[in-house]
Amino acid sequence: MIKTSQGRERATTAVIHVILIIMSIIMIVPFAWMFLTAFKTQGEATSINPFVIFPSTWNFENFKIVWQSYNFLYLYKNTLLMIFFRVVAAVLTATMAGYAFGRLKFPGKNALFALVLIQMMVPSQIFIIPQYVMVSKLGMINTIFGLVFPGLVTAFGTLLLKQSYQSLPKDLEEAADIDGCNIGQRFLLIMAPLTRSGMVSLGIFTAVFAFKDLMWPMIVCPNALNTTLSAGLAKMQGQYSSNFPQLMAAALMACLPMIIIYLIFQKQFVEGIATSGGKL
C-alpha cells in the first residue's frame, strides 16, 4: 500500500510538472516571437512560410531607427516618473485611509467604506470624462501630473491596507496608549511599519497597472513627447499597415524598465504577491 501511495504521488507530481512546463512554454512563445521578429526584415516578418522562425541575418537597424525616430528617452522618463509618483501617492493615501477604516471608529465609517467598494465595482472607463475635465480645468494636459492624476488614490489599495491593519492585534494599540502615544504616533511608529508587506504588495500592483495603462495616457497626453511607453507603442501601429520588426523592437525596448525593476526587486515582488494572495 505504501509503494502504491508513493507511486501515485510521483505520478501526480509528474503530471503537475508537465502541465506547468506546457503552460510556461505557452507564456514564453509570444515573448520569443517578439524577440525574433525585432531582428527580422519586414519581408521575413510578414512571410506566410511557417518555417521562417529565425531571421536570416540579425538586423539591429530596427532598434536604431526606433530609438532615433520615436524619442524613447522621453518615453522612458515619462513612464518612470508616472510609475514613481503613482506608487508614492497610492501607498501614502491607501495607508492612511486603510488605517482609518481598519482601526478607527467614526460616524459613517461603514457608509464611506461602502462607497469605496462601489468604486471598485464600477468600470474605470466611466471616470475618464470627469477626470479629464478636472485635469483640463487645472491646466495639466500634457503634463506628468495629468498622467499621475487617476492614481492619486486607490480603492483597491484602501481595501488591501484595511485588511492588513485589521489583522494586527489590539494589544499593540493598547500598549501604545499606556505609553502615552497619541493617534499620530500610534499610526506612524507602531501600526504603519507592521503593514510593510501590504505596502510592498500595493506598490507592486500599482507599478504594474501604471505601466500597462494605455487609454488614459493617450487621452491626456496627445503630445508624443509627453506620453508613455504604452501609448507610444500604440501610436506606432498604422491604420492600414505596420512595420512589425520596428514595432517589436520598440516593444522589446519598452519591456526593459519593468524587467530591470523586477530583477532589482525580485524578492519583494514574490513576497508581495504571496502575502496579498492576489494575482495580476
mmCIF file of C-alpha atoms in Angstrom:
data_model
loop_
_atom_site.group_PDB
_atom_site.id
_atom_site.type_symbol
_atom_site.label_atom_id
_atom_site.label_comp_id
_atom_site.label_asym_id
_atom_site.label_seq_id
_atom_site.Cartn_x
_atom_site.Cartn_y
_atom_site.Cartn_z
ATOM 1 C CA MET A 1 0.000 0.000 0.000
ATOM 2 C CA ILE A 2 2.870 2.382 0.841
ATOM 3 C CA LYS A 3 4.550 1.755 -2.511
ATOM 4 C CA THR A 4 1.230 2.324 -4.296
ATOM 5 C CA SER A 5 0.686 5.606 -2.447
ATOM 6 C CA GLN A 6 4.204 6.789 -3.274
ATOM 7 C CA GLY A 7 3.729 5.809 -6.910
ATOM 8 C CA ARG A 8 0.519 7.835 -7.102
ATOM 9 C CA GLU A 9 2.211 10.857 -5.537
ATOM 10 C CA ARG A 10 5.079 10.642 -8.024
ATOM 11 C CA ALA A 11 2.672 10.289 -10.924
ATOM 12 C CA THR A 12 0.646 13.270 -9.704
ATOM 13 C CA THR A 13 3.805 15.337 -9.294
ATOM 14 C CA ALA A 14 4.978 14.374 -12.775
ATOM 15 C CA VAL A 15 1.634 15.361 -14.310
ATOM 16 C CA ILE A 16 1.690 18.703 -12.488
ATOM 17 C CA HIS A 17 5.232 19.379 -13.698
ATOM 18 C CA VAL A 18 4.300 18.526 -17.281
ATOM 19 C CA ILE A 19 1.293 20.873 -17.141
ATOM 20 C CA LEU A 20 3.415 23.672 -15.669
ATOM 21 C CA ILE A 21 6.098 23.189 -18.335
ATOM 22 C CA ILE A 22 3.491 23.313 -21.103
ATOM 23 C CA MET A 23 1.907 26.455 -19.646
ATOM 24 C CA SER A 24 5.356 28.058 -19.272
ATOM 25 C CA ILE A 25 6.140 27.359 -22.922
ATOM 26 C CA ILE A 26 2.794 28.850 -23.975
ATOM 27 C CA MET A 27 3.583 32.004 -21.990
ATOM 28 C CA ILE A 28 7.144 32.265 -23.351
ATOM 29 C CA VAL A 29 6.216 31.805 -27.039
ATOM 30 C CA PRO A 30 4.798 35.360 -27.558
ATOM 31 C CA PHE A 31 7.876 36.922 -25.971
ATOM 32 C CA ALA A 32 10.175 34.725 -28.080
ATOM 33 C CA TRP A 33 8.208 35.678 -31.220
ATOM 34 C CA MET A 34 8.545 39.364 -30.316
ATOM 35 C CA PHE A 35 12.296 38.974 -29.725
ATOM 36 C CA LEU A 36 12.934 37.145 -33.014
ATOM 37 C CA THR A 37 10.708 39.468 -35.065
ATOM 38 C CA ALA A 38 12.595 42.504 -33.758
ATOM 39 C CA PHE A 39 15.677 41.303 -35.683
ATOM 40 C CA LYS A 40 13.876 40.343 -38.917
ATOM 41 C CA THR A 41 13.172 42.314 -42.054
ATOM 42 C CA GLN A 42 9.631 43.328 -42.961
ATOM 43 C CA GLY A 43 9.508 40.591 -45.600
ATOM 44 C CA GLU A 44 10.534 37.890 -43.145
ATOM 45 C CA ALA A 45 8.112 39.165 -40.500
ATOM 46 C CA THR A 46 5.148 39.029 -42.891
ATOM 47 C CA SER A 47 6.159 35.812 -44.673
ATOM 48 C CA ILE A 48 3.475 33.121 -44.888
ATOM 49 C CA ASN A 49 6.166 30.444 -44.772
ATOM 50 C CA PRO A 50 5.717 28.767 -41.358
ATOM 51 C CA PHE A 51 9.371 27.753 -41.252
ATOM 52 C CA VAL A 52 10.674 31.343 -41.224
ATOM 53 C CA ILE A 53 11.212 31.432 -37.465
ATOM 54 C CA PHE A 54 14.725 32.800 -37.102
ATOM 55 C CA PRO A 55 15.955 35.854 -39.023
ATOM 56 C CA SER A 56 18.332 35.103 -41.885
ATOM 57 C CA THR A 57 20.609 37.870 -40.610
ATOM 58 C CA TRP A 58 20.318 39.551 -37.222
ATOM 59 C CA ASN A 59 19.274 43.083 -38.140
ATOM 60 C CA PHE A 60 19.935 45.725 -35.457
ATOM 61 C CA GLU A 61 18.774 48.607 -37.647
ATOM 62 C CA ASN A 62 15.227 48.290 -36.311
ATOM 63 C CA PHE A 63 16.388 49.307 -32.828
ATOM 64 C CA LYS A 64 18.428 52.216 -34.198
ATOM 65 C CA ILE A 65 15.532 53.530 -36.277
ATOM 66 C CA VAL A 66 13.042 53.244 -33.433
ATOM 67 C CA TRP A 67 15.372 54.903 -30.930
ATOM 68 C CA GLN A 68 16.030 57.861 -33.192
ATOM 69 C CA SER A 69 12.501 58.270 -34.563
ATOM 70 C CA TYR A 70 10.277 57.916 -31.504
ATOM 71 C CA ASN A 71 12.196 59.752 -28.740
ATOM 72 C CA PHE A 72 12.454 56.768 -26.426
ATOM 73 C CA LEU A 73 14.356 58.748 -23.794
ATOM 74 C CA TYR A 74 11.271 60.927 -23.286
ATOM 75 C CA LEU A 75 9.020 57.863 -23.195
ATOM 76 C CA TYR A 76 11.244 56.209 -20.589
ATOM 77 C CA LYS A 77 11.346 59.372 -18.492
ATOM 78 C CA ASN A 78 7.577 59.937 -18.587
ATOM 79 C CA THR A 79 6.789 56.302 -17.821
ATOM 80 C CA LEU A 80 9.194 56.025 -14.890
ATOM 81 C CA LEU A 81 8.047 59.337 -13.413
ATOM 82 C CA MET A 82 4.411 58.303 -13.738
ATOM 83 C CA ILE A 83 5.101 54.943 -12.059
ATOM 84 C CA PHE A 84 7.108 56.558 -9.244
ATOM 85 C CA PHE A 85 4.561 59.244 -8.372
ATOM 86 C CA ARG A 86 1.600 56.879 -8.675
ATOM 87 C CA VAL A 87 3.246 54.365 -6.347
ATOM 88 C CA VAL A 88 4.145 57.042 -3.783
ATOM 89 C CA ALA A 89 0.693 58.650 -3.893
ATOM 90 C CA ALA A 90 -1.169 55.329 -3.779
ATOM 91 C CA VAL A 91 0.842 53.976 -0.850
ATOM 92 C CA LEU A 92 0.519 57.206 1.173
ATOM 93 C CA THR A 93 -3.218 57.698 0.677
ATOM 94 C CA ALA A 94 -4.113 53.995 0.986
ATOM 95 C CA THR A 95 -2.034 53.618 4.151
ATOM 96 C CA MET A 96 -3.830 56.478 5.887
ATOM 97 C CA ALA A 97 -7.279 55.542 4.587
ATOM 98 C CA GLY A 98 -6.732 51.863 5.390
ATOM 99 C CA TYR A 99 -5.752 52.719 8.962
ATOM 100 C CA ALA A 100 -8.805 54.938 9.383
ATOM 101 C CA PHE A 101 -11.205 52.276 8.095
ATOM 102 C CA GLY A 102 -9.449 49.378 9.791
ATOM 103 C CA ARG A 103 -8.657 50.688 13.268
ATOM 104 C CA LEU A 104 -10.603 53.885 13.991
ATOM 105 C CA LYS A 105 -14.229 54.447 14.921
ATOM 106 C CA PHE A 106 -16.060 57.445 13.491
ATOM 107 C CA PRO A 107 -19.615 58.232 12.310
ATOM 108 C CA GLY A 108 -20.447 56.997 8.829
ATOM 109 C CA LYS A 109 -17.430 54.708 8.541
ATOM 110 C CA ASN A 110 -19.355 51.800 7.072
ATOM 111 C CA ALA A 111 -21.185 54.015 4.579
ATOM 112 C CA LEU A 112 -17.958 55.616 3.411
ATOM 113 C CA PHE A 113 -16.244 52.264 3.045
ATOM 114 C CA ALA A 114 -19.238 51.011 1.060
ATOM 115 C CA LEU A 115 -18.629 53.876 -1.369
ATOM 116 C CA VAL A 116 -15.016 52.727 -1.703
ATOM 117 C CA LEU A 117 -16.165 49.201 -2.547
ATOM 118 C CA ILE A 118 -18.735 50.506 -5.025
ATOM 119 C CA GLN A 119 -15.985 52.470 -6.774
ATOM 120 C CA MET A 120 -14.075 49.195 -7.237
ATOM 121 C CA MET A 121 -17.121 47.596 -8.879
ATOM 122 C CA VAL A 122 -17.588 50.381 -11.430
ATOM 123 C CA PRO A 123 -15.537 50.145 -14.662
ATOM 124 C CA SER A 124 -12.672 52.636 -14.594
ATOM 125 C CA GLN A 125 -13.587 53.906 -18.091
ATOM 126 C CA ILE A 126 -16.634 55.630 -16.603
ATOM 127 C CA PHE A 127 -14.380 58.038 -14.691
ATOM 128 C CA ILE A 128 -12.300 59.077 -17.708
ATOM 129 C CA ILE A 129 -14.530 62.000 -18.770
ATOM 130 C CA PRO A 130 -14.836 63.639 -15.315
ATOM 131 C CA GLN A 131 -11.130 63.058 -14.662
ATOM 132 C CA TYR A 132 -10.228 64.642 -17.992
ATOM 133 C CA VAL A 133 -12.461 67.648 -17.266
ATOM 134 C CA MET A 134 -10.794 68.110 -13.877
ATOM 135 C CA VAL A 135 -7.272 67.854 -15.316
ATOM 136 C CA SER A 136 -8.207 70.209 -18.160
ATOM 137 C CA LYS A 137 -9.568 72.867 -15.787
ATOM 138 C CA LEU A 138 -6.386 72.588 -13.735
ATOM 139 C CA GLY A 139 -4.385 73.239 -16.924
ATOM 140 C CA MET A 140 -2.468 69.975 -16.573
ATOM 141 C CA ILE A 141 -2.999 68.441 -20.020
ATOM 142 C CA ASN A 142 0.272 67.087 -21.462
ATOM 143 C CA THR A 143 1.987 67.095 -18.055
ATOM 144 C CA ILE A 144 3.279 64.469 -15.632
ATOM 145 C CA PHE A 145 0.610 65.497 -13.128
ATOM 146 C CA GLY A 146 -2.036 64.701 -15.737
ATOM 147 C CA LEU A 147 -0.597 61.186 -16.124
ATOM 148 C CA VAL A 148 -0.442 60.662 -12.353
ATOM 149 C CA PHE A 149 -3.858 62.149 -11.522
ATOM 150 C CA PRO A 150 -6.025 58.959 -11.722
ATOM 151 C CA GLY A 151 -3.576 57.118 -9.448
ATOM 152 C CA LEU A 152 -3.508 59.644 -6.602
ATOM 153 C CA VAL A 153 -5.987 57.491 -4.664
ATOM 154 C CA THR A 154 -6.830 53.820 -4.999
ATOM 155 C CA ALA A 155 -9.865 51.949 -3.732
ATOM 156 C CA PHE A 156 -8.081 48.620 -4.147
ATOM 157 C CA GLY A 157 -5.163 49.865 -2.055
ATOM 158 C CA THR A 158 -7.511 51.121 0.652
ATOM 159 C CA LEU A 159 -9.136 47.691 0.875
ATOM 160 C CA LEU A 160 -5.772 45.908 0.854
ATOM 161 C CA LEU A 161 -4.289 48.075 3.629
ATOM 162 C CA LYS A 162 -7.519 47.946 5.654
ATOM 163 C CA GLN A 163 -7.243 44.159 5.729
ATOM 164 C CA SER A 164 -3.584 44.437 6.765
ATOM 165 C CA TYR A 165 -4.408 46.741 9.679
ATOM 166 C CA GLN A 166 -7.326 44.600 10.814
ATOM 167 C CA SER A 167 -5.050 41.556 11.032
ATOM 168 C CA LEU A 168 -2.902 43.259 13.712
ATOM 169 C CA PRO A 169 -3.718 42.556 17.391
ATOM 170 C CA LYS A 170 -5.405 45.226 19.514
ATOM 171 C CA ASP A 171 -2.796 44.740 22.234
ATOM 172 C CA LEU A 172 -0.363 46.858 20.227
ATOM 173 C CA GLU A 173 -2.584 49.922 20.340
ATOM 174 C CA GLU A 174 -3.449 49.360 23.975
ATOM 175 C CA ALA A 175 0.242 49.191 24.851
ATOM 176 C CA ALA A 176 0.838 52.385 22.874
ATOM 177 C CA ASP A 177 -1.974 54.144 24.765
ATOM 178 C CA ILE A 178 -0.432 53.095 28.073
ATOM 179 C CA ASP A 179 2.899 54.555 26.938
ATOM 180 C CA GLY A 180 1.148 57.856 26.180
ATOM 181 C CA CYS A 181 1.144 57.748 22.370
ATOM 182 C CA ASN A 182 -1.377 59.867 20.525
ATOM 183 C CA ILE A 183 -3.164 58.718 17.362
ATOM 184 C CA GLY A 184 -0.446 60.040 15.072
ATOM 185 C CA GLN A 185 2.326 58.295 16.986
ATOM 186 C CA ARG A 186 0.350 55.050 17.059
ATOM 187 C CA PHE A 187 -0.043 55.201 13.306
ATOM 188 C CA LEU A 188 3.459 56.314 12.302
ATOM 189 C CA LEU A 189 5.610 54.490 14.856
ATOM 190 C CA ILE A 190 3.726 51.273 15.537
ATOM 191 C CA MET A 191 0.968 50.318 13.101
ATOM 192 C CA ALA A 192 2.283 51.547 9.731
ATOM 193 C CA PRO A 193 5.693 49.764 9.966
ATOM 194 C CA LEU A 194 3.899 46.472 10.664
ATOM 195 C CA THR A 195 1.987 46.691 7.368
ATOM 196 C CA ARG A 196 5.127 46.965 5.247
ATOM 197 C CA SER A 197 4.307 43.789 3.323
ATOM 198 C CA GLY A 198 0.909 45.218 2.378
ATOM 199 C CA MET A 199 2.557 48.442 1.209
ATOM 200 C CA VAL A 200 5.009 46.462 -0.918
ATOM 201 C CA SER A 201 2.141 44.491 -2.462
ATOM 202 C CA LEU A 202 0.261 47.690 -3.243
ATOM 203 C CA GLY A 203 3.380 49.268 -4.715
ATOM 204 C CA ILE A 204 3.904 46.263 -6.993
ATOM 205 C CA PHE A 205 0.316 46.217 -8.227
ATOM 206 C CA THR A 206 0.294 49.989 -8.733
ATOM 207 C CA ALA A 207 3.550 49.914 -10.721
ATOM 208 C CA VAL A 208 2.324 47.122 -12.998
ATOM 209 C CA PHE A 209 -1.086 48.710 -13.577
ATOM 210 C CA ALA A 210 0.516 52.115 -14.266
ATOM 211 C CA PHE A 211 2.951 50.593 -16.752
ATOM 212 C CA LYS A 212 0.116 48.850 -18.605
ATOM 213 C CA ASP A 213 -2.195 51.881 -18.606
ATOM 214 C CA LEU A 214 -2.938 52.784 -22.223
ATOM 215 C CA MET A 215 -6.204 54.683 -22.580
ATOM 216 C CA TRP A 216 -5.559 57.487 -20.087
ATOM 217 C CA PRO A 217 -2.074 58.487 -21.394
ATOM 218 C CA MET A 218 -3.398 58.557 -24.961
ATOM 219 C CA ILE A 219 -6.224 60.886 -23.904
ATOM 220 C CA VAL A 220 -4.493 63.237 -21.504
ATOM 221 C CA CYS A 221 -1.124 63.429 -23.306
ATOM 222 C CA PRO A 222 -1.674 63.520 -27.087
ATOM 223 C CA ASN A 223 1.761 65.138 -27.486
ATOM 224 C CA ALA A 224 4.234 62.388 -28.435
ATOM 225 C CA LEU A 225 6.957 63.890 -26.200
ATOM 226 C CA ASN A 226 4.791 63.782 -23.080
ATOM 227 C CA THR A 227 3.205 60.358 -23.411
ATOM 228 C CA THR A 228 4.253 56.964 -22.021
ATOM 229 C CA LEU A 229 5.709 53.797 -23.495
ATOM 230 C CA SER A 230 2.360 52.022 -23.853
ATOM 231 C CA ALA A 231 0.743 54.962 -25.640
ATOM 232 C CA GLY A 232 3.842 55.493 -27.777
ATOM 233 C CA LEU A 233 3.724 51.876 -28.949
ATOM 234 C CA ALA A 234 0.039 52.198 -29.792
ATOM 235 C CA LYS A 235 0.732 55.252 -31.938
ATOM 236 C CA MET A 236 3.406 53.344 -33.874
ATOM 237 C CA GLN A 237 0.821 50.950 -35.288
ATOM 238 C CA GLY A 238 -0.529 52.208 -38.614
ATOM 239 C CA GLN A 239 -4.161 52.142 -39.668
ATOM 240 C CA TYR A 240 -3.570 50.111 -42.821
ATOM 241 C CA SER A 241 -0.078 48.680 -42.386
ATOM 242 C CA SER A 242 2.601 48.379 -39.719
ATOM 243 C CA ASN A 243 6.320 47.771 -39.735
ATOM 244 C CA PHE A 244 6.270 44.729 -37.469
ATOM 245 C CA PRO A 245 10.062 44.415 -36.953
ATOM 246 C CA GLN A 246 10.269 48.021 -35.773
ATOM 247 C CA LEU A 247 7.125 47.621 -33.693
ATOM 248 C CA MET A 248 8.533 44.513 -31.994
ATOM 249 C CA ALA A 249 11.877 46.232 -31.466
ATOM 250 C CA ALA A 250 10.051 49.090 -29.753
ATOM 251 C CA ALA A 251 8.030 46.630 -27.656
ATOM 252 C CA LEU A 252 11.220 44.852 -26.611
ATOM 253 C CA MET A 253 12.798 48.155 -25.609
ATOM 254 C CA ALA A 254 9.630 49.123 -23.744
ATOM 255 C CA CYS A 255 9.872 45.962 -21.631
ATOM 256 C CA LEU A 256 13.306 46.879 -20.301
ATOM 257 C CA PRO A 257 12.193 49.170 -17.406
ATOM 258 C CA MET A 258 9.870 46.559 -15.907
ATOM 259 C CA ILE A 259 12.436 43.789 -16.425
ATOM 260 C CA ILE A 260 15.082 45.854 -14.615
ATOM 261 C CA ILE A 261 12.647 46.751 -11.818
ATOM 262 C CA TYR A 262 11.713 43.091 -11.438
ATOM 263 C CA LEU A 263 15.352 41.957 -11.299
ATOM 264 C CA ILE A 264 16.143 44.555 -8.630
ATOM 265 C CA PHE A 265 13.039 43.922 -6.501
ATOM 266 C CA GLN A 266 12.529 40.233 -7.298
ATOM 267 C CA LYS A 267 12.420 39.158 -3.647
ATOM 268 C CA GLN A 268 9.935 41.869 -2.682
ATOM 269 C CA PHE A 269 7.846 41.091 -5.773
ATOM 270 C CA VAL A 270 7.462 37.413 -4.864
ATOM 271 C CA GLU A 271 6.829 38.166 -1.189
ATOM 272 C CA GLY A 272 4.287 40.846 -2.062
ATOM 273 C CA ILE A 273 2.290 38.569 -4.372
ATOM 274 C CA ALA A 274 2.407 35.702 -1.847
ATOM 275 C CA THR A 275 1.381 37.954 1.037
ATOM 276 C CA SER A 276 -1.517 39.604 -0.771
ATOM 277 C CA GLY A 277 -2.818 36.331 -2.163
ATOM 278 C CA GLY A 278 -3.662 38.199 -5.340
ATOM 279 C CA LYS A 279 -2.791 37.786 -8.972
ATOM 280 C CA LEU A 280 -2.071 40.152 -11.833
#
